[in-house]
XYZ file of C-alpha atoms in Angstrom:
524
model
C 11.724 -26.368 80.777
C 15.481 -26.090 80.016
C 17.349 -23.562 82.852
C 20.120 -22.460 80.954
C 21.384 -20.482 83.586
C 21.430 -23.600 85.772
C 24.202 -23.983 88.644
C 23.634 -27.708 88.477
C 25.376 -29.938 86.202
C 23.408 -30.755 82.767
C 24.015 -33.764 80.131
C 21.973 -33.783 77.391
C 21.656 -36.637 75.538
C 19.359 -38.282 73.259
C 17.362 -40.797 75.054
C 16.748 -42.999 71.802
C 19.853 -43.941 71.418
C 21.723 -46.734 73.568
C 25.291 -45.329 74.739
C 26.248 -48.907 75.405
C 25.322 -51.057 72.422
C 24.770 -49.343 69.407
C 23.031 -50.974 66.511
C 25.335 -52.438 64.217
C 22.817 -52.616 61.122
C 21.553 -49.568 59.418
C 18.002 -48.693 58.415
C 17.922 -46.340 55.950
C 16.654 -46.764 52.876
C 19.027 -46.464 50.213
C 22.594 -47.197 51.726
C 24.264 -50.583 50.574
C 24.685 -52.228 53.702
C 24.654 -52.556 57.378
C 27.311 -51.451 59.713
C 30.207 -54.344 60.832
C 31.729 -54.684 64.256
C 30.701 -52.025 66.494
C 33.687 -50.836 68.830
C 30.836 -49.374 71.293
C 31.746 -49.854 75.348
C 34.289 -48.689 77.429
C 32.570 -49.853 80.897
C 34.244 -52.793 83.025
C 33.226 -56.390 81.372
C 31.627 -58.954 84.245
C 33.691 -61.430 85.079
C 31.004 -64.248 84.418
C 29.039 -62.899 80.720
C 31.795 -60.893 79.430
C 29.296 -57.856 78.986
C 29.789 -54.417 79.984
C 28.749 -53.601 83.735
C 26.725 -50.157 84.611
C 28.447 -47.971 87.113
C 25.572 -48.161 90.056
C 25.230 -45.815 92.848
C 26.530 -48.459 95.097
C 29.598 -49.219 93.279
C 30.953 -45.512 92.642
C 29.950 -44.843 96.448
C 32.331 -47.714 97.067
C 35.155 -46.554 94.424
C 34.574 -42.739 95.985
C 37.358 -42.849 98.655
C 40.079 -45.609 96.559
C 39.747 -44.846 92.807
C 40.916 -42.086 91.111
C 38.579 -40.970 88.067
C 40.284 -39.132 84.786
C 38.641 -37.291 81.755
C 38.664 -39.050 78.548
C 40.241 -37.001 75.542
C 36.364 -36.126 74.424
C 36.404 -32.854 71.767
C 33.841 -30.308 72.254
C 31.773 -27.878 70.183
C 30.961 -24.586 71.688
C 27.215 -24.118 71.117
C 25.927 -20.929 72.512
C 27.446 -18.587 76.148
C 26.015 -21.730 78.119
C 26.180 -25.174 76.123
C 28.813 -27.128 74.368
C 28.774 -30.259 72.490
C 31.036 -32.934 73.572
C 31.950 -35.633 71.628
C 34.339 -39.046 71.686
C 35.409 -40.588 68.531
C 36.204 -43.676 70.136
C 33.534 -44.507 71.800
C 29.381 -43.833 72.048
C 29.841 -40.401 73.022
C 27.365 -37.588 71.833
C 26.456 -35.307 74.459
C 25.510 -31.117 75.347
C 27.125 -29.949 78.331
C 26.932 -26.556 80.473
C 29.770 -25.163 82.257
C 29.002 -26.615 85.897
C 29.510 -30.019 83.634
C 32.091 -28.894 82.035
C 34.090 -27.498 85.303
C 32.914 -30.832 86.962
C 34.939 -32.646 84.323
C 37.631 -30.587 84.587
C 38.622 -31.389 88.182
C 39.482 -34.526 86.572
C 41.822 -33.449 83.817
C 44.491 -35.273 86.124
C 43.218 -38.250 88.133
C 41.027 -37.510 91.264
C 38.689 -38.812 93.530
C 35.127 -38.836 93.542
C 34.969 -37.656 97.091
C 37.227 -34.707 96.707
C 34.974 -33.081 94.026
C 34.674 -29.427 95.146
C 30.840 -28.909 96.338
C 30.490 -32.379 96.283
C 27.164 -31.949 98.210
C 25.936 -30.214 95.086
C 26.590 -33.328 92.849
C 24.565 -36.258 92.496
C 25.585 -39.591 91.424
C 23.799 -39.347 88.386
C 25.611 -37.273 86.965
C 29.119 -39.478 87.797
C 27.200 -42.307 86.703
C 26.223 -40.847 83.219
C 29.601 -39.181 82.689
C 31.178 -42.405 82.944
C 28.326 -44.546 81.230
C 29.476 -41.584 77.821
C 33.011 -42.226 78.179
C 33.225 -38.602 79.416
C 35.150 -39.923 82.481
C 36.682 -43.332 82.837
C 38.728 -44.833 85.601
C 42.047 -44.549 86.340
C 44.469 -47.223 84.482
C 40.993 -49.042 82.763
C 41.616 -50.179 79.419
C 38.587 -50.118 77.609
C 36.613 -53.120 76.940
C 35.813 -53.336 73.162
C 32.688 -55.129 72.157
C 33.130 -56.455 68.815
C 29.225 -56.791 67.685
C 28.526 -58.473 64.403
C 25.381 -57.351 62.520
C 22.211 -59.059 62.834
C 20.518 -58.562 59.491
C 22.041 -60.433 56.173
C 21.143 -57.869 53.506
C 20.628 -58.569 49.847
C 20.093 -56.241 46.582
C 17.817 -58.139 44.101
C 18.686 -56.802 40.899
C 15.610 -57.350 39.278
C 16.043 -56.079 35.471
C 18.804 -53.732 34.075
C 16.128 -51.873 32.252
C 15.684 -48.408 33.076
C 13.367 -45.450 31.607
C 16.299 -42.756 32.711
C 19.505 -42.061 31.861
C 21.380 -40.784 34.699
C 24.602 -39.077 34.202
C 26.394 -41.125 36.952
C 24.382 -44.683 36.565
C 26.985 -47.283 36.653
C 24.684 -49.560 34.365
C 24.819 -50.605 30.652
C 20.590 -50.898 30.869
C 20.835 -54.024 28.870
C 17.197 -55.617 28.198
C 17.721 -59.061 30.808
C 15.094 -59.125 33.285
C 15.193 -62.072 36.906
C 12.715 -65.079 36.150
C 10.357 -65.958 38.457
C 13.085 -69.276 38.858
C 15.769 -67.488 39.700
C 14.170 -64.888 42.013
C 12.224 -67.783 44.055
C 15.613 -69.808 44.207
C 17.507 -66.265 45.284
C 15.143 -65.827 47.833
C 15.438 -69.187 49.562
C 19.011 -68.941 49.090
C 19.164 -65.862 51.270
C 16.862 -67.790 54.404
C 19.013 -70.766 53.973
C 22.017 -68.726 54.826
C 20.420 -65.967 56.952
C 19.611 -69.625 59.073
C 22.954 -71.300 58.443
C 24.856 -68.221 59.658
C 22.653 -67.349 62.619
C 21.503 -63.917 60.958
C 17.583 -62.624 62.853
C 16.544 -60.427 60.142
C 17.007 -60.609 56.701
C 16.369 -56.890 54.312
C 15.562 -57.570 51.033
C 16.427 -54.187 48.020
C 14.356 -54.658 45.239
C 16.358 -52.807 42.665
C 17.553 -52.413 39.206
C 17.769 -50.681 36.654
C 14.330 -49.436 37.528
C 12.381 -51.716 39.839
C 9.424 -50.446 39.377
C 9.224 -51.310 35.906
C 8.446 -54.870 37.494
C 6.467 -53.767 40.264
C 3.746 -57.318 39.996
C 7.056 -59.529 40.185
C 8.303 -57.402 43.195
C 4.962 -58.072 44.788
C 5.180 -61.988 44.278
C 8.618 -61.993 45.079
C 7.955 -60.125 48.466
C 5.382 -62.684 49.279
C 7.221 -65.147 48.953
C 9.595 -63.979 51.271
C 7.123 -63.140 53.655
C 6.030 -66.844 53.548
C 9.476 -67.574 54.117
C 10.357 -65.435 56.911
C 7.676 -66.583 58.693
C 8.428 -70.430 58.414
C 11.689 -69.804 59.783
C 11.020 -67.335 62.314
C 12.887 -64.424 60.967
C 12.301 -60.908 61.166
C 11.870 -59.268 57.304
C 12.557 -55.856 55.986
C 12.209 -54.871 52.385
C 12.626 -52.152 50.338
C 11.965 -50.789 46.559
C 14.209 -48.445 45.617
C 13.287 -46.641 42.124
C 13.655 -43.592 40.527
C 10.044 -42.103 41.007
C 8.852 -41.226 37.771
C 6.284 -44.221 37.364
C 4.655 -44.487 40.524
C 0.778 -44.450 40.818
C -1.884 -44.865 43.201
C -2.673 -48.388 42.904
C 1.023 -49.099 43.573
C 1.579 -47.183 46.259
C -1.700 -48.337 47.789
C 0.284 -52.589 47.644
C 3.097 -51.093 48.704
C 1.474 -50.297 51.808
C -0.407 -53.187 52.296
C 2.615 -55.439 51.626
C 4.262 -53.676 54.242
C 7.231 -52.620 52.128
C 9.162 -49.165 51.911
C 10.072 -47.028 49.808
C 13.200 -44.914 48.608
C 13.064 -42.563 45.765
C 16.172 -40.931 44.494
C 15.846 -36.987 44.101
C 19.454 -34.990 43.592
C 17.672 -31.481 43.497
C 14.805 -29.107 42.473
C 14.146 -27.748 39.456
C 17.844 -27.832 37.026
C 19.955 -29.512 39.622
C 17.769 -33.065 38.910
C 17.092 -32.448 35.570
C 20.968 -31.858 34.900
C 21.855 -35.324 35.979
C 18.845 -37.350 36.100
C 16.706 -37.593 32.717
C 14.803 -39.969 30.633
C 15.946 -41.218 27.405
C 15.120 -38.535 25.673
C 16.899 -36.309 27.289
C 14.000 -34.726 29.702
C 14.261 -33.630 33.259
C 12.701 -35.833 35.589
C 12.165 -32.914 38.671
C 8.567 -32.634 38.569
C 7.517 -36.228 37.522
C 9.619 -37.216 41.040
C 7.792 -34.202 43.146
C 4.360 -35.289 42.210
C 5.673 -39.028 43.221
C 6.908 -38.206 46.535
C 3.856 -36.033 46.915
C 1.346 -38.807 45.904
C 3.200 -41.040 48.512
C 2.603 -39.163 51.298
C -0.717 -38.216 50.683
C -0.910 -42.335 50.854
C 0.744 -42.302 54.340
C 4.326 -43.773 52.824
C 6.998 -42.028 53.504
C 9.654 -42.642 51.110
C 13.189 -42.422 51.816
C 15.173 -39.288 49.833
C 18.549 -40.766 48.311
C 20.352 -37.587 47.068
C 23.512 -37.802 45.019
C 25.813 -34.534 45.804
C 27.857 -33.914 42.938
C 29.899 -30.574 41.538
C 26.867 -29.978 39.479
C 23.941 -30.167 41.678
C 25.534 -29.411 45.112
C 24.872 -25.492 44.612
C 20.643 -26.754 44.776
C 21.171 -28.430 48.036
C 20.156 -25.853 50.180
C 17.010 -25.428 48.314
C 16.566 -29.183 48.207
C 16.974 -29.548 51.665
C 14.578 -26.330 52.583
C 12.219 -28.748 50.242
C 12.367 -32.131 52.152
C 12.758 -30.267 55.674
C 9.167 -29.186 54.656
C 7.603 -32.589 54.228
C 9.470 -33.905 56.980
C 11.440 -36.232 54.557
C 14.033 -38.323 55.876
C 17.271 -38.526 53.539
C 20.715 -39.778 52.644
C 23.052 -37.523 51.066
C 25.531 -39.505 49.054
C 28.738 -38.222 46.929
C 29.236 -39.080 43.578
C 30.877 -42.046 42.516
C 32.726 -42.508 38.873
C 32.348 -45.617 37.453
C 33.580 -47.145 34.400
C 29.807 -47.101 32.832
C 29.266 -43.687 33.744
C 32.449 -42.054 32.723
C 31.695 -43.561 28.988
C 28.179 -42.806 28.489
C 28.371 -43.416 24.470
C 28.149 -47.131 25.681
C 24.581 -45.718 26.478
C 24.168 -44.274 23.338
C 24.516 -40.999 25.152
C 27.595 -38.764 23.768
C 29.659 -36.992 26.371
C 28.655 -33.644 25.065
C 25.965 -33.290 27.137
C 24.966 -29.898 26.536
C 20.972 -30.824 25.537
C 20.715 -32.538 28.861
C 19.754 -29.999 31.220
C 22.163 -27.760 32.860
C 25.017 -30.156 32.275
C 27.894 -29.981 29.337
C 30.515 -32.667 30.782
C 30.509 -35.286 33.128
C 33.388 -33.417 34.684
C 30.855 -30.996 35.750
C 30.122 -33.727 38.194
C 33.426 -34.386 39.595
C 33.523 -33.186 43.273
C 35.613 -30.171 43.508
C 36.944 -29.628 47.455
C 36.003 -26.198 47.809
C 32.798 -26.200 45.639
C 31.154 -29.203 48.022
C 32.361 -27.933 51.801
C 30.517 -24.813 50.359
C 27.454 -26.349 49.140
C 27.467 -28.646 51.801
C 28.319 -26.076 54.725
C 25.254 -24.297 53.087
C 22.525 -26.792 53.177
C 23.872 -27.589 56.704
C 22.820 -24.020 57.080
C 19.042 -24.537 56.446
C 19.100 -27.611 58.672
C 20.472 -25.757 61.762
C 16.807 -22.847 60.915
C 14.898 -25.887 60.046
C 16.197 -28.862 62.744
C 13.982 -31.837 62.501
C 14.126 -34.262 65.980
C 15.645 -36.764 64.739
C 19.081 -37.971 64.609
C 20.495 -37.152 61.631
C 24.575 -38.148 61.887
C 23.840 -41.405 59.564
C 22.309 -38.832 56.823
C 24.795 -35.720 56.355
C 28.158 -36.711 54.964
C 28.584 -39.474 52.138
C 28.463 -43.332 53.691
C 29.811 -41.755 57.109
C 27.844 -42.872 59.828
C 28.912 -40.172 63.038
C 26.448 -41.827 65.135
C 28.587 -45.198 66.008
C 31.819 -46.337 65.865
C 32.412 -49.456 63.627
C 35.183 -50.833 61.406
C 34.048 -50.810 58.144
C 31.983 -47.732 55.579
C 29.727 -50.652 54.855
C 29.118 -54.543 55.024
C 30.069 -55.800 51.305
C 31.920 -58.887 51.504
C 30.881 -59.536 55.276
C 27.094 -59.730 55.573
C 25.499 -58.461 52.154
C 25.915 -59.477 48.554
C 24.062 -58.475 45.588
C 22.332 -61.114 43.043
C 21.727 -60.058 39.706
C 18.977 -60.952 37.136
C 20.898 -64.836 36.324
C 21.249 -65.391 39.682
C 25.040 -64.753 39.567
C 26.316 -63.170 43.160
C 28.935 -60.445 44.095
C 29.906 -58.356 46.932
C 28.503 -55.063 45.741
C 25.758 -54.022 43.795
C 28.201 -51.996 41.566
C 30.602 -55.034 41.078
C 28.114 -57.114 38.992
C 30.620 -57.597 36.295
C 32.802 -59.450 39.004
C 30.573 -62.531 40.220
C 32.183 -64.580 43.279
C 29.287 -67.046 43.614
C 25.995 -67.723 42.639
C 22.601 -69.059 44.257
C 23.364 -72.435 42.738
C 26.677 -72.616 45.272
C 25.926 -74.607 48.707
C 27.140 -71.406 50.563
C 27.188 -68.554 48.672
C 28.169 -66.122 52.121
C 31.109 -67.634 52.984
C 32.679 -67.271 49.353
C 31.736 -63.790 49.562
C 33.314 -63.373 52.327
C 36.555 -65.550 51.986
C 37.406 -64.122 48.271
C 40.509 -62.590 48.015
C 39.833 -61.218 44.508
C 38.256 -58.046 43.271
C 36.880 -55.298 45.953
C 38.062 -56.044 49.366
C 36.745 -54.381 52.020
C 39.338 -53.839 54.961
C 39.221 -52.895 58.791
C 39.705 -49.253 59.165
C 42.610 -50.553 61.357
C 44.793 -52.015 58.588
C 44.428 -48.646 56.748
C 47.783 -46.769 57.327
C 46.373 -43.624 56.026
C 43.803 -43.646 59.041
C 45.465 -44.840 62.083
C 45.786 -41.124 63.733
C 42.606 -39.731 62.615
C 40.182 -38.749 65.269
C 37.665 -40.085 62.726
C 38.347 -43.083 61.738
C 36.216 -44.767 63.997
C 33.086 -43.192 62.679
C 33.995 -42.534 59.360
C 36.082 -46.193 58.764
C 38.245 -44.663 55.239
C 35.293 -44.409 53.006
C 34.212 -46.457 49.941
C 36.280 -49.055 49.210
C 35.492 -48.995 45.634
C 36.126 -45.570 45.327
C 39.654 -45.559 47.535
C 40.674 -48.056 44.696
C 40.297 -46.101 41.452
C 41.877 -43.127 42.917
C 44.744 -44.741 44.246
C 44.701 -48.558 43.636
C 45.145 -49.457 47.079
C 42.492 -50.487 49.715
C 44.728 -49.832 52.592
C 44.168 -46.145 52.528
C 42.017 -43.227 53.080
C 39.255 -41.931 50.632
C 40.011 -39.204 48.144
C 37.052 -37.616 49.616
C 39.197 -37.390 53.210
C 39.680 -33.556 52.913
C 35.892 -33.056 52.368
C 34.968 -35.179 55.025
C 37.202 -34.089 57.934
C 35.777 -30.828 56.978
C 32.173 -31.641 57.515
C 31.779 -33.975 60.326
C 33.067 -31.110 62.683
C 29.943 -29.235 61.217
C 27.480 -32.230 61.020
C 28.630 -32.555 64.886
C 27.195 -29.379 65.521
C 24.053 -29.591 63.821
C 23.564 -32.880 66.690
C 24.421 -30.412 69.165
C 21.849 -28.163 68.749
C 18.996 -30.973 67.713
C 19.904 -31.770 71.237
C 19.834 -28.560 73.067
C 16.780 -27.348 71.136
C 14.476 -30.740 71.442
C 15.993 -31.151 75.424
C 12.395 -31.055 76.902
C 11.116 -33.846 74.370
């Protein structure tokens, strides 16, 4: 049990996550792409392998006497009369603290020595040790070591058909009727192990997507298998994934999807007129129930699907109820912001006028335009019914947009480094919304290193070369946003996200919410 009126030092942390090499790929379910060059460890590199050394007992008993020690420029998050989250931008640092932690890091607002800690005899080394091992202290004129970790996985979205039963306000498609051959989907699969090999990749993830996927759920299946086969003749690990929209799934497919070993995302912006306003069928019908009963029938088939919710000015007023929702079932989720493309800010090209008054709750695609004050509000609510309903489980790669607060890396996403889309001709591009822009194709002898030599189109830069972001405590976590979307508000990609205001003032709160997931699940 927790003694929160300890007189001992306490760090919280959670155990599941590695404070010295953080994952550079991502696993949830609907984002685009893994995570690129980790910036994760500050600890002294050995000499001989270049990777970071632990601070042992031995070696800070040795430094004790000879080495002053100073406090890193960590923020913190007051959390209740006894606890505070503390957290460092720059490095892996997500931590609860009490005060004799607190005042134990204070001595060493200027440089000091381990052995002139006051009480010393009331201080372990473990607590020195993990202090250091979070970046909460470092030593004295260190510079830290940055370890520049390249994802493992090669991701790829297999855009299977451009058909689609819905007609989502925001889709970025034209829902054309071309569907992938069974030609071009084998040959896209093999080109994807040849290069996953070639380029030294140990997993590949596969996104079965569209249009609606699940439209062509038997050619998903024999796709999948194939890839199986393949993974296993060249030793590589496999992860795939169907993302669809939830209104067609049925037993039978749910009870393959299992078997096959596949998962599942399902997008679902809201309850009730908050999904029905921006995601309908043809026809002009909401889709809210249809996707309940889905997600429902999924679970009760021991799948648990992956939530992808898009926050926009229209729906972000349902997000608290939404969230009450999938806190309920234990859902995990993404919430994503809005994104204007050229498709969806034209929707007659859909046959769809822009008076959209029969469609739902929503007259004008400007209702979906995100609004500053309108989304910290929303938002700030629904982060509201998290902090009364905390699940225990990390949930800094879920809150805000593409921002991942959990580890620090250079880039929103991987397009143009290690994923690539390949539509239904077999035609390749950096991003699954760039279709229309093809650098390669599976035909090419090495698709990957077009990708990620083009100079043309999207281009998907270090947060370091953006100018806007170079003093941002951020920037590490949140790397400037969407490319994509940086571009069509300002037609640069050397600068920070439009969104920028939004974020800054959400990860402060989404920092929080970790805070207390920690304090509360402490004894887990």
């Amino acid at each position: 049990m927790l003694n929160q009126c300890s007189r001992l030092p306490q760090i919280i942390i959670d155990k599941n996550i590695n404070t010295n090499y953080a994952s550079p790929d991502c696993d949830t379910g609907d984002c685009a792409c893994g995570i690129t060059n980790v910036e994760a460890s500050h600890l002294m590199p050995c000499p001989k392998t270049g990777q970071p050394q632990e601070y042992t007992t031995a070696s800070l008993q040795k430094m004790a006497d000879s080495s002053p020690v100073h406090r890193t420029n960590f923020n913190t998050i007051p959390l209740n009369d006894n606890y505070t989250m503390c957290y460092n931008t720059s490095y892996n640092t997500q931590a609860v603290l009490n005060h004799p932690a607190l005042d134990l890091l204070s001595f060493f607002n200027q440089p000091n020595l381990l052995n002139d800690i006051p009480n010393k005899n009331e201080i372990n080394y473990k607590t020195l040790q993990q202090s250091i091992k979070l970046g909460l202290l470092i030593p004295e004129n260190h510079t830290p070591h940055i370890m520049k970790t390249m994802p493992e996985t090669l991701s790829t979205w297999l855009h299977l058909t451009d058909r689609c039963n819905l007609r989502c306000a925001y889709c970025y498609l034209p829902h054309q009727n071309i569907d992938m051959t069974w030609q071009v989907g084998k040959l896209a699969l093999e080109t994807v192990f040849r290069l996953a090999v070639r380029h030294s990749y140990k997993k590949v993830k596969l996104k079965y997507a569209g249009g609606e996927a699940m439209l062509r759920f038997p050619f998903i299946i024999k796709l999948h298998q194939h890839a199986k086969n393949l993974a296993a003749e060249h030793a590589m690990a496999l992860n795939g994934i169907i993302l669809g929209n939830g209104t067609i799934l049925n037993a039978s497919m749910l009870q393959t999807i299992r078997k096959m070993s596949l998962q599942l995302m399902i997008s679902l912006d809201g309850l009730g007129k908050y999904q029905d306003g921006q995601r309908f069928y043809a026809s002009g019908k909401g889709t809210a129930n249809d996707v309940i009963q889905s997600v429902m029938l999924a679970l009760q088939h021991g799948i648990v699907p992956y939530i992808s919710v898009t926050v926009t000015g229209q729906n972000v007023a349902g997000l608290p109820q939404l969230m009450d929702w999938l806190l309920e079932h234990d859902l995990p989720f993404n919430l994503n912001f809005y994104r204007e493309h050229g498709i969806s800010s034209d929707l007659t090209e859909h046959g769809i006028s822009s008076d959209l008054s029969g469609f739902g709750n929503l007259t004008s695609l400007a209702d979906l335009k995100l609004e500053e004050e309108t989304i910290v509000n929303g938002m700030t609510a629904a982060f509201k019914v998290i902090e009364n309903h905390m699940p225990n489980r990390n949930l800094l790669n879920s809150l805000v947009d593409r921002a991942n607060l959990s580890i620090p890396h250079l880039r929103t996403c991987n397009i143009g480094q290690s994923y690539f889309a390949i539509d239904p001709l077999g035609q390749i591009s950096k991003c699954h919304t760039q279709q229309h822009h093809p650098i390669a194709t599976i035909y090419d002898d090495d698709p990957l290193t077009m990708i990620q030599a083009d100079k043309t189109g999207i281009q998907n830069m270090s947060v370091n070369e953006k100018i806007t972001c170079q003093s941002c405590e951020w920037k590490y976590w949140c790397a400037g946003g969407c490319p994509i979307v940086t571009y069509q508000a300002s037609g640069r990609y050397d600068v920070s996200s439009p969104n920028c205001r939004i974020y800054k003032q959400l990860y402060q709160k989404a920092m929080r919410l970790e805070g207390l997931r920690l304090l509360k699940y402490a004894n887990t």
